[in-house]
Coordinates of C-alpha atoms in Angstrom, one line a residue:
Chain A
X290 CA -15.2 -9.1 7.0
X291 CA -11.4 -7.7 6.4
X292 CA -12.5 -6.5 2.8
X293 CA -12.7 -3.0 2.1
X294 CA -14.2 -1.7 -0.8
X295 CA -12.9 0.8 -3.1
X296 CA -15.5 2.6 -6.0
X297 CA -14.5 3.6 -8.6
X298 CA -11.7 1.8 -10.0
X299 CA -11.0 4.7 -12.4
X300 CA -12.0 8.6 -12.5
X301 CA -11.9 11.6 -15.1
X302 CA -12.1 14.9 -13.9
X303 CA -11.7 18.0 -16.0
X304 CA -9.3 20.5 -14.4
X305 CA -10.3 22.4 -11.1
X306 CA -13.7 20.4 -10.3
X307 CA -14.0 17.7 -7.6
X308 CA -12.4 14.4 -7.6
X309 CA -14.7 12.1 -5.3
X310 CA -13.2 8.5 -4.4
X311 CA -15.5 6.2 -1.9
X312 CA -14.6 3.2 0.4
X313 CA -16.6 0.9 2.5
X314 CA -16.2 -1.7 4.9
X315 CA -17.5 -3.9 7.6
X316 CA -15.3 -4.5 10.3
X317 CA -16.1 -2.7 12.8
X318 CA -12.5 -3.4 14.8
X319 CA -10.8 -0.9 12.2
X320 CA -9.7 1.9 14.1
X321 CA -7.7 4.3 11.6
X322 CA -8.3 4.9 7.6
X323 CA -5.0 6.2 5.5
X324 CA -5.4 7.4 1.6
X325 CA -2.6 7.0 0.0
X326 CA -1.4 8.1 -3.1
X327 CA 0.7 6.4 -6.0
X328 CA 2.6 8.0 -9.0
X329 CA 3.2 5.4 -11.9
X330 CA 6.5 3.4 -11.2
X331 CA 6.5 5.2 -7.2
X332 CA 5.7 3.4 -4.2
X333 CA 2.6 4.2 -2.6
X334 CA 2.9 7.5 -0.1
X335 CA 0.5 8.6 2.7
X336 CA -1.6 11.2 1.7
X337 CA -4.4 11.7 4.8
X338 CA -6.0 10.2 7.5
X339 CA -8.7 9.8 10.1
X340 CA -9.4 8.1 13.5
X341 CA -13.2 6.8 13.5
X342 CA -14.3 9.6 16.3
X343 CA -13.7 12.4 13.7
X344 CA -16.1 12.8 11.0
X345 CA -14.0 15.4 8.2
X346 CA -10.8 16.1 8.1
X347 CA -9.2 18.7 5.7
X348 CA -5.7 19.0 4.8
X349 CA -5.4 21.9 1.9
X350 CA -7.8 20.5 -1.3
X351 CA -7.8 17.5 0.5
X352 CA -10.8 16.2 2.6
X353 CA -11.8 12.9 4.6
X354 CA -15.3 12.4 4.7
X355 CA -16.2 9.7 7.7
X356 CA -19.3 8.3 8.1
X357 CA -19.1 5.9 11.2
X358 CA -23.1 4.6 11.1
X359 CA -22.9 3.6 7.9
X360 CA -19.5 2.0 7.6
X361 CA -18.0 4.9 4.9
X362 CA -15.6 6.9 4.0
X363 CA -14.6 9.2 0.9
X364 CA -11.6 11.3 -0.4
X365 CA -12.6 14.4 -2.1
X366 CA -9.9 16.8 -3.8
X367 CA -11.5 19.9 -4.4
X368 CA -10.0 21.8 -7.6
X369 CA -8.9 18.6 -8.8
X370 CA -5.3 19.4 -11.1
X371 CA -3.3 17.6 -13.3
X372 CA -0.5 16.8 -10.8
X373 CA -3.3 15.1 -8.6
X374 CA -3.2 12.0 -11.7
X375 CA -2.3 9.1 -9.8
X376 CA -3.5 5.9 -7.9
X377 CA -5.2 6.1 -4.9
X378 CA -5.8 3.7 -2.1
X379 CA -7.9 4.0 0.7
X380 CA -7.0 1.1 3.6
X381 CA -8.0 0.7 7.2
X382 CA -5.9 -0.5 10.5
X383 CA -7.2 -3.4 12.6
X384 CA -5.4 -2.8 15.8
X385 CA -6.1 -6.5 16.7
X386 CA -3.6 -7.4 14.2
X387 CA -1.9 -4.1 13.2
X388 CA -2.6 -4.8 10.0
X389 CA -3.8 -2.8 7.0
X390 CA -6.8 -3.4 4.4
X391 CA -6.5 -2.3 1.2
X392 CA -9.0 -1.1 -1.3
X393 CA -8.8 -2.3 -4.6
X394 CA -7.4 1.2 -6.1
X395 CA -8.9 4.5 -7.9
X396 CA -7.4 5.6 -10.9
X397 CA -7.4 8.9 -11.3
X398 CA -6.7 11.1 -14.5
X399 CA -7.6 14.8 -14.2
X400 CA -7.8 16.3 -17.8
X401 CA -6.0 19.7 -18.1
Chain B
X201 CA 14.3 10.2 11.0
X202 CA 13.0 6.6 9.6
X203 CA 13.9 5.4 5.9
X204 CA 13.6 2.7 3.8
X205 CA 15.4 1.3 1.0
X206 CA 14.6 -0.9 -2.1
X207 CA 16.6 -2.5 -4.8
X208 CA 16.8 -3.0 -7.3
X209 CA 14.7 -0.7 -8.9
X210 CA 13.9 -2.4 -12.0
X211 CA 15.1 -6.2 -12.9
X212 CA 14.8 -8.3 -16.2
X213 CA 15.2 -12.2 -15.1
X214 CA 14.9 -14.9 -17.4
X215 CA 12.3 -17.7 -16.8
X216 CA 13.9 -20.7 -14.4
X217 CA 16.4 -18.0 -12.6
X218 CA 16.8 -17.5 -9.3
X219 CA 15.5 -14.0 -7.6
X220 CA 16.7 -11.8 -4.5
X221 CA 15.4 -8.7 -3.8
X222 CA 16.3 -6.8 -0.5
X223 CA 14.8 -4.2 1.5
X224 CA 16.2 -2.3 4.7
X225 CA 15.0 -0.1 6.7
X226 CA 16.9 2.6 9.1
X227 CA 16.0 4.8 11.3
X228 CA 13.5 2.6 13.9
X229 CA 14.1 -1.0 15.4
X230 CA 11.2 -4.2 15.4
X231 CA 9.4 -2.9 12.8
X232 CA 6.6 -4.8 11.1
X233 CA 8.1 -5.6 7.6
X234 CA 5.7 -6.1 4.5
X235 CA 5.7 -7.6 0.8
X236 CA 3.4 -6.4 -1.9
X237 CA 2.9 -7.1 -5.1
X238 CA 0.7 -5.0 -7.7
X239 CA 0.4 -6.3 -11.3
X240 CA -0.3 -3.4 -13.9
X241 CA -2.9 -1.2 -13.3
X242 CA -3.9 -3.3 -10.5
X243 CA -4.4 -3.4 -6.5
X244 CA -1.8 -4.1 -3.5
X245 CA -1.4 -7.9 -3.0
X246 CA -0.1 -8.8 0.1
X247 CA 2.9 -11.8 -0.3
X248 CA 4.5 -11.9 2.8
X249 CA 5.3 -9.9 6.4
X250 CA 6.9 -10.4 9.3
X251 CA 6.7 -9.0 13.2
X252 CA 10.4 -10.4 14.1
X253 CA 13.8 -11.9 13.3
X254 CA 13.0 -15.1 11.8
X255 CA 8.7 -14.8 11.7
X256 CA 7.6 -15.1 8.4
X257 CA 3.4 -15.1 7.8
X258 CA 2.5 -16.0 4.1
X259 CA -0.9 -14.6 2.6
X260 CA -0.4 -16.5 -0.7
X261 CA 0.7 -19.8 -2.0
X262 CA 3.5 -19.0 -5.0
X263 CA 6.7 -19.3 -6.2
X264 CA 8.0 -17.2 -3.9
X265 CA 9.8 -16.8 -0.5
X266 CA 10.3 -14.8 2.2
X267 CA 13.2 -14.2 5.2
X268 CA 14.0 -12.1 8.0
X269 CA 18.1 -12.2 8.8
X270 CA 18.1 -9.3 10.8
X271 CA 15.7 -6.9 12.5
X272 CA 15.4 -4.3 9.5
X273 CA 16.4 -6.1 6.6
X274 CA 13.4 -8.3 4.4
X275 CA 14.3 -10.3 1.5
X276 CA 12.4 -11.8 -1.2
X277 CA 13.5 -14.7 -3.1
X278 CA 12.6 -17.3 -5.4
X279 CA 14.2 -20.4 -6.9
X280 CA 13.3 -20.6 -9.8
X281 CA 10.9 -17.5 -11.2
X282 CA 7.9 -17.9 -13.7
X283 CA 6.8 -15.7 -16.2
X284 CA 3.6 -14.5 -13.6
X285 CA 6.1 -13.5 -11.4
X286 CA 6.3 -10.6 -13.1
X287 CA 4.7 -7.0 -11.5
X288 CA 6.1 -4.2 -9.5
X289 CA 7.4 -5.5 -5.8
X290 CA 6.9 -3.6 -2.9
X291 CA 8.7 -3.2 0.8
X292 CA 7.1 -1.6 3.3
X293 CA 7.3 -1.5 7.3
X294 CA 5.2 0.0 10.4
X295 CA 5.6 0.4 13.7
X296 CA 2.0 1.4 14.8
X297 CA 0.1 3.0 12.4
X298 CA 0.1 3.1 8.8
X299 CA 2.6 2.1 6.1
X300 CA 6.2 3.1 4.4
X301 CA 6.6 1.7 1.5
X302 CA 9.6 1.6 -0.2
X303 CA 10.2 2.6 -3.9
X304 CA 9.2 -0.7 -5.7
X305 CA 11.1 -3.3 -8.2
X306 CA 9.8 -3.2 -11.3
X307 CA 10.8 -7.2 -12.2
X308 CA 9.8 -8.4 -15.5
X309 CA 10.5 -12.3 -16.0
X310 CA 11.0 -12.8 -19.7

């Protein structure tokens, strides 16, 4: 029930078209979902986030899609570009435990 | 404003030696301290993380250990390291929401 579930593990997207990344998960106790975004050899860095009352949230080419009823939630980068290459993580925050699930991890390549 | 430090930053140990990696963070006080590890091209694996001085929780059985000497400093150790102890080690801490993480240890055990 703490699992959350990251598709797909690795995406190619040509230059300036849309990157699509998807979780899901089951507990309904998670209260807040991160994406976060890791360069090879970085640590992973917050990227976005949303609270489970909101169902988009948009920050520059980057948009949270939240679907509540059905338990999922995507990352689209719109005019995908080759600095956007990197790992990324979706996760969500059981307040119970203030903890955070990870998803197993997209990697992403956008071809120039 | 809150930071947090790693190191080292990369690491070459030889199979049977002993292993200390620190992390510290400044800038905030009773943080929720976290260790990860991610093998190549892999996910986040949760080792170790601790609320307080002292409180260690352990997700997996390994080779490793964790302590907690003082509120903002989280150390990873082991006694004697195996060759799957290799992968990238991560620190990272919270306070309510959402992660920090620190700039990893790239240890390879050869």
């Amino acid at each position: 029930q703490q699992q959350v579930k990251q598709s797909p593990q690795s995406l190619i997207v040509q230059k300036g078209g849309i990157s699509i990344i998807n979780c899901a998960y089951e507990n309904t106790a998670f209260d807040y979902f991160p994406w976060y975004q890791q360069f090879p050899g970085k640590g992973p860095a917050l990227l976005i986030a949303i609270r489970p009352d909101v169902s988009e949230k948009k920050e520059g080419r980057f948009t949270i899609s939240f679907n509540k009823s059905a338990k999922q939630f995507s990352l689209h980068i719109m005019d995908s570009q080759p600095g956007d290459s990197a790992t990324y993580f979706c996760a969500a925050h059981n307040n119970a435990g203030n903890m955070l699930t990870f998803g197993g991890g997209t990697r992403l390549m956008v071809k120039p | 404003s809150q930071t947090i430090h790693q190191w080292p930053a990369t690491l070459v140990q030889p199979v049977g030696s002993p292993l200390s990696l620190e992390c510290t963070v400044e800038g905030t006080s009773n943080p929720n301290l976290y260790w990860y590890r991610q093998a190549a091209g892999r996910g986040l694996q949760l080792l170790f993380y601790s609320v307080g001085i002292g409180q260690i929780s352990s997700e997996v059985p390994q080779n490793l250990s964790a302590s907690r000497p003082q509120d903002r400093q989280f150390i990873l150790s082991s006694k004697k390291l195996l060759l799957s102890d290799s992968g990238f080690y991560l620190c990272a801490w919270s306070r309510r929401l959402g992660y920090t993480f620190g700039s990893g240890t790239r240890l390879t055990v050869v």
